[in-house]
Amino acid sequence: MLKITPYIWLIVFIVSIGGLWFPILGYVMAVVMLTLMTTAVFRGRWFCGNLCPRGSLYDFTVSKMSQNRNVPSILSSYRVRIPVFVVTMGFMIYRLTTALGTQNTFDNIGTVLASMCVTMTIISVSMGTYLKPRAWCAICPMGTLQRVLGGSKYQLKMAHDKCIDCKICEKKCPMDLEVRDIGNNPDCIKCGRCVVACPKDALEF
Ligand code: SF4
Ligand code: SF4
Ligand code: SF4
């Protein structure tokens, strides 16, 4: 986890609230999307665990009020993720296409992006409050995209001979993964919290 990770959630508020008055802030969303698509090719979902402003929001603020209910496993299946991806991306592309035909195209595109940020934030914070903080990350279209682009890259490795089955790593995992049987799990967000927490240095990237 990068040192800036605990603070970058502020960007969510700057874009969501500031975007109402300054549409140019919506373009931060475009920068985020381009960055995560680039990093995904080399490191899978690394962006989610280190640079995503919303991921930081869930881990460092939503976690304080979350009910911590288990996330239903069906949410992380492709049966749910693909429809969520198609609907959200389709809706965004439709709105961007509509904005292209207007007079103030630059501002209108910014407004579309900022409003997507607000909508996703409201939905994901509600999910994170009712379920576990990162519940949204099970179905997030950008998480799914990173998984598809580089899910097999930069995998966590475990030295089974060092492991004492204390399960500390699994308690620390924000994605609720079975770290001891991690294998090549494409939904590991490479946050490194399990690596730091392991008392036996059994985990590494
Ligand atoms: S899954 Fe989506 S919201 Fe969650 S950390 Fe990744 S990009 Fe951000
Ligand atoms: S924290 Fe380390 S020793 Fe404990 S279960 Fe996880 S990998 Fe094994
Ligand atoms: S398995 Fe480890 S690195 Fe991967 S998401 Fe869980 S805590 Fe982070």
PDB file of C-alpha atoms and ligand atoms in Angstrom:
ATOM      1  CA  MET A   1       0.000   0.000   0.000  1.00  0.00           C
ATOM      2  CA  LEU A   2       1.347   3.417  -0.941  1.00  0.00           C
ATOM      3  CA  LYS A   3       1.789   6.083   1.738  1.00  0.00           C
ATOM      4  CA  ILE A   4      -0.778   8.321   0.035  1.00  0.00           C
ATOM      5  CA  THR A   5      -3.479   5.598  -0.014  1.00  0.00           C
ATOM      6  CA  PRO A   6      -5.126   6.606   3.314  1.00  0.00           C
ATOM      7  CA  TYR A   7      -5.622  10.203   2.075  1.00  0.00           C
ATOM      8  CA  ILE A   8      -6.642   9.945  -1.570  1.00  0.00           C
ATOM      9  CA  TRP A   9     -10.342   9.435  -0.661  1.00  0.00           C
ATOM     10  CA  LEU A  10     -10.492  13.241  -0.448  1.00  0.00           C
ATOM     11  CA  ILE A  11     -10.498  13.245  -4.262  1.00  0.00           C
ATOM     12  CA  VAL A  12     -13.940  11.590  -4.225  1.00  0.00           C
ATOM     13  CA  PHE A  13     -15.403  14.547  -2.331  1.00  0.00           C
ATOM     14  CA  ILE A  14     -13.549  17.140  -4.374  1.00  0.00           C
ATOM     15  CA  VAL A  15     -14.885  15.651  -7.635  1.00  0.00           C
ATOM     16  CA  SER A  16     -18.390  14.811  -6.358  1.00  0.00           C
ATOM     17  CA  ILE A  17     -19.114  18.153  -4.683  1.00  0.00           C
ATOM     18  CA  GLY A  18     -16.809  20.475  -6.644  1.00  0.00           C
ATOM     19  CA  GLY A  19     -17.969  18.900  -9.921  1.00  0.00           C
ATOM     20  CA  LEU A  20     -21.414  20.455  -9.397  1.00  0.00           C
ATOM     21  CA  TRP A  21     -19.856  23.911  -9.923  1.00  0.00           C
ATOM     22  CA  PHE A  22     -16.682  23.098 -11.841  1.00  0.00           C
ATOM     23  CA  PRO A  23     -17.406  20.443 -14.490  1.00  0.00           C
ATOM     24  CA  ILE A  24     -13.703  20.235 -15.370  1.00  0.00           C
ATOM     25  CA  LEU A  25     -13.243  18.242 -12.148  1.00  0.00           C
ATOM     26  CA  GLY A  26     -15.230  15.429 -13.775  1.00  0.00           C
ATOM     27  CA  TYR A  27     -12.219  14.781 -15.998  1.00  0.00           C
ATOM     28  CA  VAL A  28     -10.439  13.382 -12.936  1.00  0.00           C
ATOM     29  CA  MET A  29     -12.666  10.337 -13.536  1.00  0.00           C
ATOM     30  CA  ALA A  30     -11.243   9.996 -17.039  1.00  0.00           C
ATOM     31  CA  VAL A  31      -7.685  10.188 -15.663  1.00  0.00           C
ATOM     32  CA  VAL A  32      -8.552   7.527 -13.070  1.00  0.00           C
ATOM     33  CA  MET A  33      -9.979   5.215 -15.740  1.00  0.00           C
ATOM     34  CA  LEU A  34      -6.993   5.613 -18.058  1.00  0.00           C
ATOM     35  CA  THR A  35      -4.550   5.062 -15.188  1.00  0.00           C
ATOM     36  CA  LEU A  36      -6.215   1.889 -13.943  1.00  0.00           C
ATOM     37  CA  MET A  37      -6.431   0.457 -17.451  1.00  0.00           C
ATOM     38  CA  THR A  38      -2.690   1.042 -17.883  1.00  0.00           C
ATOM     39  CA  THR A  39      -1.626  -0.379 -14.507  1.00  0.00           C
ATOM     40  CA  ALA A  40      -3.976  -3.364 -14.923  1.00  0.00           C
ATOM     41  CA  VAL A  41      -2.005  -4.636 -17.895  1.00  0.00           C
ATOM     42  CA  PHE A  42       1.087  -5.034 -15.688  1.00  0.00           C
ATOM     43  CA  ARG A  43      -0.286  -5.509 -12.169  1.00  0.00           C
ATOM     44  CA  GLY A  44      -3.910  -6.630 -12.365  1.00  0.00           C
ATOM     45  CA  ARG A  45      -6.067  -4.971  -9.701  1.00  0.00           C
ATOM     46  CA  TRP A  46      -3.121  -3.175  -8.066  1.00  0.00           C
ATOM     47  CA  PHE A  47      -4.818   0.202  -8.644  1.00  0.00           C
ATOM     48  CA  CYS A  48      -7.755  -0.904  -6.449  1.00  0.00           C
ATOM     49  CA  GLY A  49      -5.516  -1.520  -3.448  1.00  0.00           C
ATOM     50  CA  ASN A  50      -3.169   1.421  -3.829  1.00  0.00           C
ATOM     51  CA  LEU A  51      -4.480   4.335  -5.867  1.00  0.00           C
ATOM     52  CA  CYS A  52      -8.252   4.189  -6.144  1.00  0.00           C
ATOM     53  CA  PRO A  53      -9.805   7.176  -4.320  1.00  0.00           C
ATOM     54  CA  ARG A  54     -13.013   5.242  -3.693  1.00  0.00           C
ATOM     55  CA  GLY A  55     -11.110   2.206  -2.426  1.00  0.00           C
ATOM     56  CA  SER A  56      -9.384   4.539   0.032  1.00  0.00           C
ATOM     57  CA  LEU A  57     -12.792   5.943   1.017  1.00  0.00           C
ATOM     58  CA  TYR A  58     -14.138   2.455   1.832  1.00  0.00           C
ATOM     59  CA  ASP A  59     -11.056   1.368   3.763  1.00  0.00           C
ATOM     60  CA  PHE A  60     -10.476   4.499   5.807  1.00  0.00           C
ATOM     61  CA  THR A  61     -13.894   6.111   6.328  1.00  0.00           C
ATOM     62  CA  VAL A  62     -16.766   3.745   5.398  1.00  0.00           C
ATOM     63  CA  SER A  63     -15.098   0.997   7.475  1.00  0.00           C
ATOM     64  CA  LYS A  64     -15.761   3.087  10.594  1.00  0.00           C
ATOM     65  CA  MET A  65     -19.557   2.866  10.156  1.00  0.00           C
ATOM     66  CA  SER A  66     -19.879  -0.435   8.263  1.00  0.00           C
ATOM     67  CA  GLN A  67     -22.151  -3.185   9.603  1.00  0.00           C
ATOM     68  CA  ASN A  68     -19.552  -5.665   8.300  1.00  0.00           C
ATOM     69  CA  ARG A  69     -22.094  -8.172   7.009  1.00  0.00           C
ATOM     70  CA  ASN A  70     -20.720 -10.807   4.648  1.00  0.00           C
ATOM     71  CA  VAL A  71     -20.871  -9.966   0.950  1.00  0.00           C
ATOM     72  CA  PRO A  72     -23.032 -12.586  -0.875  1.00  0.00           C
ATOM     73  CA  SER A  73     -20.684 -14.659  -3.042  1.00  0.00           C
ATOM     74  CA  ILE A  74     -22.984 -14.341  -6.066  1.00  0.00           C
ATOM     75  CA  LEU A  75     -22.002 -10.656  -6.325  1.00  0.00           C
ATOM     76  CA  SER A  76     -18.442 -11.524  -7.347  1.00  0.00           C
ATOM     77  CA  SER A  77     -19.596 -14.014 -10.006  1.00  0.00           C
ATOM     78  CA  TYR A  78     -19.655 -13.054 -13.682  1.00  0.00           C
ATOM     79  CA  ARG A  79     -23.439 -13.594 -13.661  1.00  0.00           C
ATOM     80  CA  VAL A  80     -23.707 -10.329 -11.731  1.00  0.00           C
ATOM     81  CA  ARG A  81     -20.517  -8.548 -12.764  1.00  0.00           C
ATOM     82  CA  ILE A  82     -21.071  -8.674 -16.514  1.00  0.00           C
ATOM     83  CA  PRO A  83     -24.618  -7.201 -16.412  1.00  0.00           C
ATOM     84  CA  VAL A  84     -23.404  -4.486 -13.986  1.00  0.00           C
ATOM     85  CA  PHE A  85     -20.515  -3.700 -16.335  1.00  0.00           C
ATOM     86  CA  VAL A  86     -22.726  -3.571 -19.439  1.00  0.00           C
ATOM     87  CA  VAL A  87     -25.451  -1.438 -17.814  1.00  0.00           C
ATOM     88  CA  THR A  88     -23.136   1.119 -16.140  1.00  0.00           C
ATOM     89  CA  MET A  89     -20.719   1.472 -19.046  1.00  0.00           C
ATOM     90  CA  GLY A  90     -23.580   1.514 -21.562  1.00  0.00           C
ATOM     91  CA  PHE A  91     -25.342   4.248 -19.596  1.00  0.00           C
ATOM     92  CA  MET A  92     -22.153   6.309 -19.335  1.00  0.00           C
ATOM     93  CA  ILE A  93     -21.384   5.988 -23.050  1.00  0.00           C
ATOM     94  CA  TYR A  94     -24.979   6.926 -23.902  1.00  0.00           C
ATOM     95  CA  ARG A  95     -24.757  10.064 -21.754  1.00  0.00           C
ATOM     96  CA  LEU A  96     -21.346  11.017 -23.182  1.00  0.00           C
ATOM     97  CA  THR A  97     -22.667  10.581 -26.710  1.00  0.00           C
ATOM     98  CA  THR A  98     -25.601  12.842 -25.879  1.00  0.00           C
ATOM     99  CA  ALA A  99     -23.224  15.465 -24.432  1.00  0.00           C
ATOM    100  CA  LEU A 100     -21.179  15.444 -27.660  1.00  0.00           C
ATOM    101  CA  GLY A 101     -24.074  16.924 -29.594  1.00  0.00           C
ATOM    102  CA  THR A 102     -24.530  19.940 -27.327  1.00  0.00           C
ATOM    103  CA  GLN A 103     -23.130  23.477 -27.473  1.00  0.00           C
ATOM    104  CA  ASN A 104     -20.913  23.407 -24.400  1.00  0.00           C
ATOM    105  CA  THR A 105     -19.470  19.959 -25.042  1.00  0.00           C
ATOM    106  CA  PHE A 106     -16.399  20.222 -22.791  1.00  0.00           C
ATOM    107  CA  ASP A 107     -18.367  21.240 -19.695  1.00  0.00           C
ATOM    108  CA  ASN A 108     -21.197  18.815 -20.410  1.00  0.00           C
ATOM    109  CA  ILE A 109     -18.824  15.854 -20.650  1.00  0.00           C
ATOM    110  CA  GLY A 110     -17.278  16.938 -17.339  1.00  0.00           C
ATOM    111  CA  THR A 111     -20.734  17.110 -15.771  1.00  0.00           C
ATOM    112  CA  VAL A 112     -21.588  13.599 -17.008  1.00  0.00           C
ATOM    113  CA  LEU A 113     -18.356  12.214 -15.515  1.00  0.00           C
ATOM    114  CA  ALA A 114     -18.817  14.056 -12.211  1.00  0.00           C
ATOM    115  CA  SER A 115     -22.438  12.893 -11.929  1.00  0.00           C
ATOM    116  CA  MET A 116     -21.329   9.288 -12.548  1.00  0.00           C
ATOM    117  CA  CYS A 117     -18.861   9.738  -9.700  1.00  0.00           C
ATOM    118  CA  VAL A 118     -21.614  11.006  -7.375  1.00  0.00           C
ATOM    119  CA  THR A 119     -24.014   8.185  -8.320  1.00  0.00           C
ATOM    120  CA  MET A 120     -21.424   5.421  -7.914  1.00  0.00           C
ATOM    121  CA  THR A 121     -20.257   6.898  -4.621  1.00  0.00           C
ATOM    122  CA  ILE A 122     -23.781   6.961  -3.172  1.00  0.00           C
ATOM    123  CA  ILE A 123     -24.465   3.363  -4.250  1.00  0.00           C
ATOM    124  CA  SER A 124     -21.094   2.027  -3.116  1.00  0.00           C
ATOM    125  CA  VAL A 125     -21.069   3.814   0.249  1.00  0.00           C
ATOM    126  CA  SER A 126     -24.589   2.463   0.936  1.00  0.00           C
ATOM    127  CA  MET A 127     -23.411  -1.054   0.093  1.00  0.00           C
ATOM    128  CA  GLY A 128     -20.261  -0.616   2.162  1.00  0.00           C
ATOM    129  CA  THR A 129     -22.238   0.611   5.146  1.00  0.00           C
ATOM    130  CA  TYR A 130     -24.778  -2.214   5.021  1.00  0.00           C
ATOM    131  CA  LEU A 131     -22.331  -4.987   4.051  1.00  0.00           C
ATOM    132  CA  LYS A 132     -18.509  -4.941   4.308  1.00  0.00           C
ATOM    133  CA  PRO A 133     -16.725  -1.677   3.358  1.00  0.00           C
ATOM    134  CA  ARG A 134     -15.491  -2.996  -0.001  1.00  0.00           C
ATOM    135  CA  ALA A 135     -18.744  -4.704  -1.031  1.00  0.00           C
ATOM    136  CA  TRP A 136     -18.929  -2.522  -4.142  1.00  0.00           C
ATOM    137  CA  CYS A 137     -15.465  -3.700  -5.234  1.00  0.00           C
ATOM    138  CA  ALA A 138     -16.949  -7.173  -5.852  1.00  0.00           C
ATOM    139  CA  ILE A 139     -19.045  -5.805  -8.739  1.00  0.00           C
ATOM    140  CA  CYS A 140     -17.377  -2.512  -9.679  1.00  0.00           C
ATOM    141  CA  PRO A 141     -17.053  -2.286 -13.485  1.00  0.00           C
ATOM    142  CA  MET A 142     -13.537  -0.869 -13.156  1.00  0.00           C
ATOM    143  CA  GLY A 143     -12.516  -3.751 -10.899  1.00  0.00           C
ATOM    144  CA  THR A 144     -13.936  -6.233 -13.398  1.00  0.00           C
ATOM    145  CA  LEU A 145     -12.097  -4.487 -16.225  1.00  0.00           C
ATOM    146  CA  GLN A 146      -8.773  -4.687 -14.375  1.00  0.00           C
ATOM    147  CA  ARG A 147      -9.386  -8.349 -13.628  1.00  0.00           C
ATOM    148  CA  VAL A 148      -9.932  -9.052 -17.321  1.00  0.00           C
ATOM    149  CA  LEU A 149      -6.946  -6.965 -18.451  1.00  0.00           C
ATOM    150  CA  GLY A 150      -4.361  -8.360 -16.041  1.00  0.00           C
ATOM    151  CA  GLY A 151      -5.857 -10.727 -13.474  1.00  0.00           C
ATOM    152  CA  SER A 152      -2.940 -13.140 -13.767  1.00  0.00           C
ATOM    153  CA  LYS A 153      -0.236 -10.496 -13.272  1.00  0.00           C
ATOM    154  CA  TYR A 154       1.761  -9.743 -10.095  1.00  0.00           C
ATOM    155  CA  GLN A 155       0.457 -12.636  -8.013  1.00  0.00           C
ATOM    156  CA  LEU A 156       0.780 -13.113  -4.289  1.00  0.00           C
ATOM    157  CA  LYS A 157       2.972 -16.114  -3.402  1.00  0.00           C
ATOM    158  CA  MET A 158       2.836 -18.120  -0.218  1.00  0.00           C
ATOM    159  CA  ALA A 159       5.503 -20.301   1.394  1.00  0.00           C
ATOM    160  CA  HIS A 160       3.298 -23.041   2.828  1.00  0.00           C
ATOM    161  CA  ASP A 161       6.164 -24.474   4.883  1.00  0.00           C
ATOM    162  CA  LYS A 162       6.365 -21.212   6.889  1.00  0.00           C
ATOM    163  CA  CYS A 163       2.613 -20.821   7.479  1.00  0.00           C
ATOM    164  CA  ILE A 164       1.278 -21.616  10.956  1.00  0.00           C
ATOM    165  CA  ASP A 165      -2.418 -21.229  10.004  1.00  0.00           C
ATOM    166  CA  CYS A 166      -2.971 -18.282  12.337  1.00  0.00           C
ATOM    167  CA  LYS A 167      -5.364 -16.654   9.780  1.00  0.00           C
ATOM    168  CA  ILE A 168      -4.187 -13.140  10.645  1.00  0.00           C
ATOM    169  CA  CYS A 169      -3.755 -12.482   6.924  1.00  0.00           C
ATOM    170  CA  GLU A 170      -7.400 -13.295   6.203  1.00  0.00           C
ATOM    171  CA  LYS A 171      -8.630 -10.988   8.956  1.00  0.00           C
ATOM    172  CA  LYS A 172      -6.622  -8.158   7.375  1.00  0.00           C
ATOM    173  CA  CYS A 173      -7.746  -8.758   3.782  1.00  0.00           C
ATOM    174  CA  PRO A 174     -10.131  -5.966   2.691  1.00  0.00           C
ATOM    175  CA  MET A 175     -11.452  -8.167  -0.127  1.00  0.00           C
ATOM    176  CA  ASP A 176     -12.277 -11.053   2.211  1.00  0.00           C
ATOM    177  CA  LEU A 177     -10.147 -13.458   0.214  1.00  0.00           C
ATOM    178  CA  GLU A 178      -8.971 -16.834   1.455  1.00  0.00           C
ATOM    179  CA  VAL A 179      -5.368 -15.723   1.588  1.00  0.00           C
ATOM    180  CA  ARG A 180      -3.996 -19.131   2.660  1.00  0.00           C
ATOM    181  CA  ASP A 181      -5.406 -20.646  -0.536  1.00  0.00           C
ATOM    182  CA  ILE A 182      -4.838 -17.546  -2.625  1.00  0.00           C
ATOM    183  CA  GLY A 183      -3.456 -19.365  -5.685  1.00  0.00           C
ATOM    184  CA  ASN A 184      -3.869 -17.046  -8.660  1.00  0.00           C
ATOM    185  CA  ASN A 185      -6.868 -15.083  -7.450  1.00  0.00           C
ATOM    186  CA  PRO A 186      -7.469 -12.288  -9.993  1.00  0.00           C
ATOM    187  CA  ASP A 187      -9.444 -10.295  -7.416  1.00  0.00           C
ATOM    188  CA  CYS A 188      -6.461  -9.729  -5.119  1.00  0.00           C
ATOM    189  CA  ILE A 189      -6.010  -5.965  -5.105  1.00  0.00           C
ATOM    190  CA  LYS A 190      -2.288  -6.169  -4.174  1.00  0.00           C
ATOM    191  CA  CYS A 191      -2.726  -3.960  -1.112  1.00  0.00           C
ATOM    192  CA  GLY A 192      -0.031  -5.939   0.721  1.00  0.00           C
ATOM    193  CA  ARG A 193      -1.809  -5.835   4.088  1.00  0.00           C
ATOM    194  CA  CYS A 194      -1.592  -9.617   4.441  1.00  0.00           C
ATOM    195  CA  VAL A 195       2.140  -9.501   3.665  1.00  0.00           C
ATOM    196  CA  VAL A 196       2.781  -6.893   6.365  1.00  0.00           C
ATOM    197  CA  ALA A 197       0.579  -8.701   8.925  1.00  0.00           C
ATOM    198  CA  CYS A 198       1.995 -12.213   8.504  1.00  0.00           C
ATOM    199  CA  PRO A 199       4.128 -13.006  11.572  1.00  0.00           C
ATOM    200  CA  LYS A 200       6.069 -15.690   9.684  1.00  0.00           C
ATOM    201  CA  ASP A 201       6.956 -13.783   6.497  1.00  0.00           C
ATOM    202  CA  ALA A 202       5.165 -16.470   4.526  1.00  0.00           C
ATOM    203  CA  LEU A 203       3.693 -14.098   1.932  1.00  0.00           C
ATOM    204  CA  GLU A 204       5.316 -12.025  -0.784  1.00  0.00           C
ATOM    205  CA  PHE A 205       4.686 -10.673  -4.281  1.00  0.00           C
TER     206      PHE A 205
HETATM  207  S1  SF4 B   1     -13.145  -2.090  -7.529  1.00  0.00           S
HETATM  208 FE1  SF4 B   1     -13.679  -0.051  -8.335  1.00  0.00          FE
HETATM  209  S2  SF4 B   1     -14.178   1.209  -6.542  1.00  0.00           S
HETATM  210 FE2  SF4 B   1     -13.149  -0.653  -5.816  1.00  0.00          FE
HETATM  211  S3  SF4 B   1     -11.035  -0.021  -5.612  1.00  0.00           S
HETATM  212 FE3  SF4 B   1     -11.269  -0.950  -7.652  1.00  0.00          FE
HETATM  213  S4  SF4 B   1     -11.725   0.714  -9.095  1.00  0.00           S
HETATM  214 FE4  SF4 B   1     -12.001   1.475  -6.990  1.00  0.00          FE
HETATM  215  S1  SF4 B   2      -0.702 -14.712   8.534  1.00  0.00           S
HETATM  216 FE1  SF4 B   2       1.021 -15.884   7.631  1.00  0.00          FE
HETATM  217  S2  SF4 B   2       1.290 -17.583   9.023  1.00  0.00           S
HETATM  218 FE2  SF4 B   2      -0.719 -16.726   9.482  1.00  0.00          FE
HETATM  219  S3  SF4 B   2      -2.165 -17.931   8.196  1.00  0.00           S
HETATM  220 FE3  SF4 B   2      -1.560 -16.126   7.021  1.00  0.00          FE
HETATM  221  S4  SF4 B   2       0.171 -16.820   5.758  1.00  0.00           S
HETATM  222 FE4  SF4 B   2      -0.071 -18.311   7.416  1.00  0.00          FE
HETATM  223  S1  SF4 B   3      -4.778 -11.233  -0.475  1.00  0.00           S
HETATM  224 FE1  SF4 B   3      -3.399  -9.762   0.582  1.00  0.00          FE
HETATM  225  S2  SF4 B   3      -2.727  -8.354  -1.008  1.00  0.00           S
HETATM  226 FE2  SF4 B   3      -4.509  -9.451  -1.812  1.00  0.00          FE
HETATM  227  S3  SF4 B   3      -6.263  -8.143  -1.325  1.00  0.00           S
HETATM  228 FE3  SF4 B   3      -6.044  -9.586   0.367  1.00  0.00          FE
HETATM  229  S4  SF4 B   3      -4.741  -8.528   1.883  1.00  0.00           S
HETATM  230 FE4  SF4 B   3      -4.536  -7.421  -0.054  1.00  0.00          FE
END
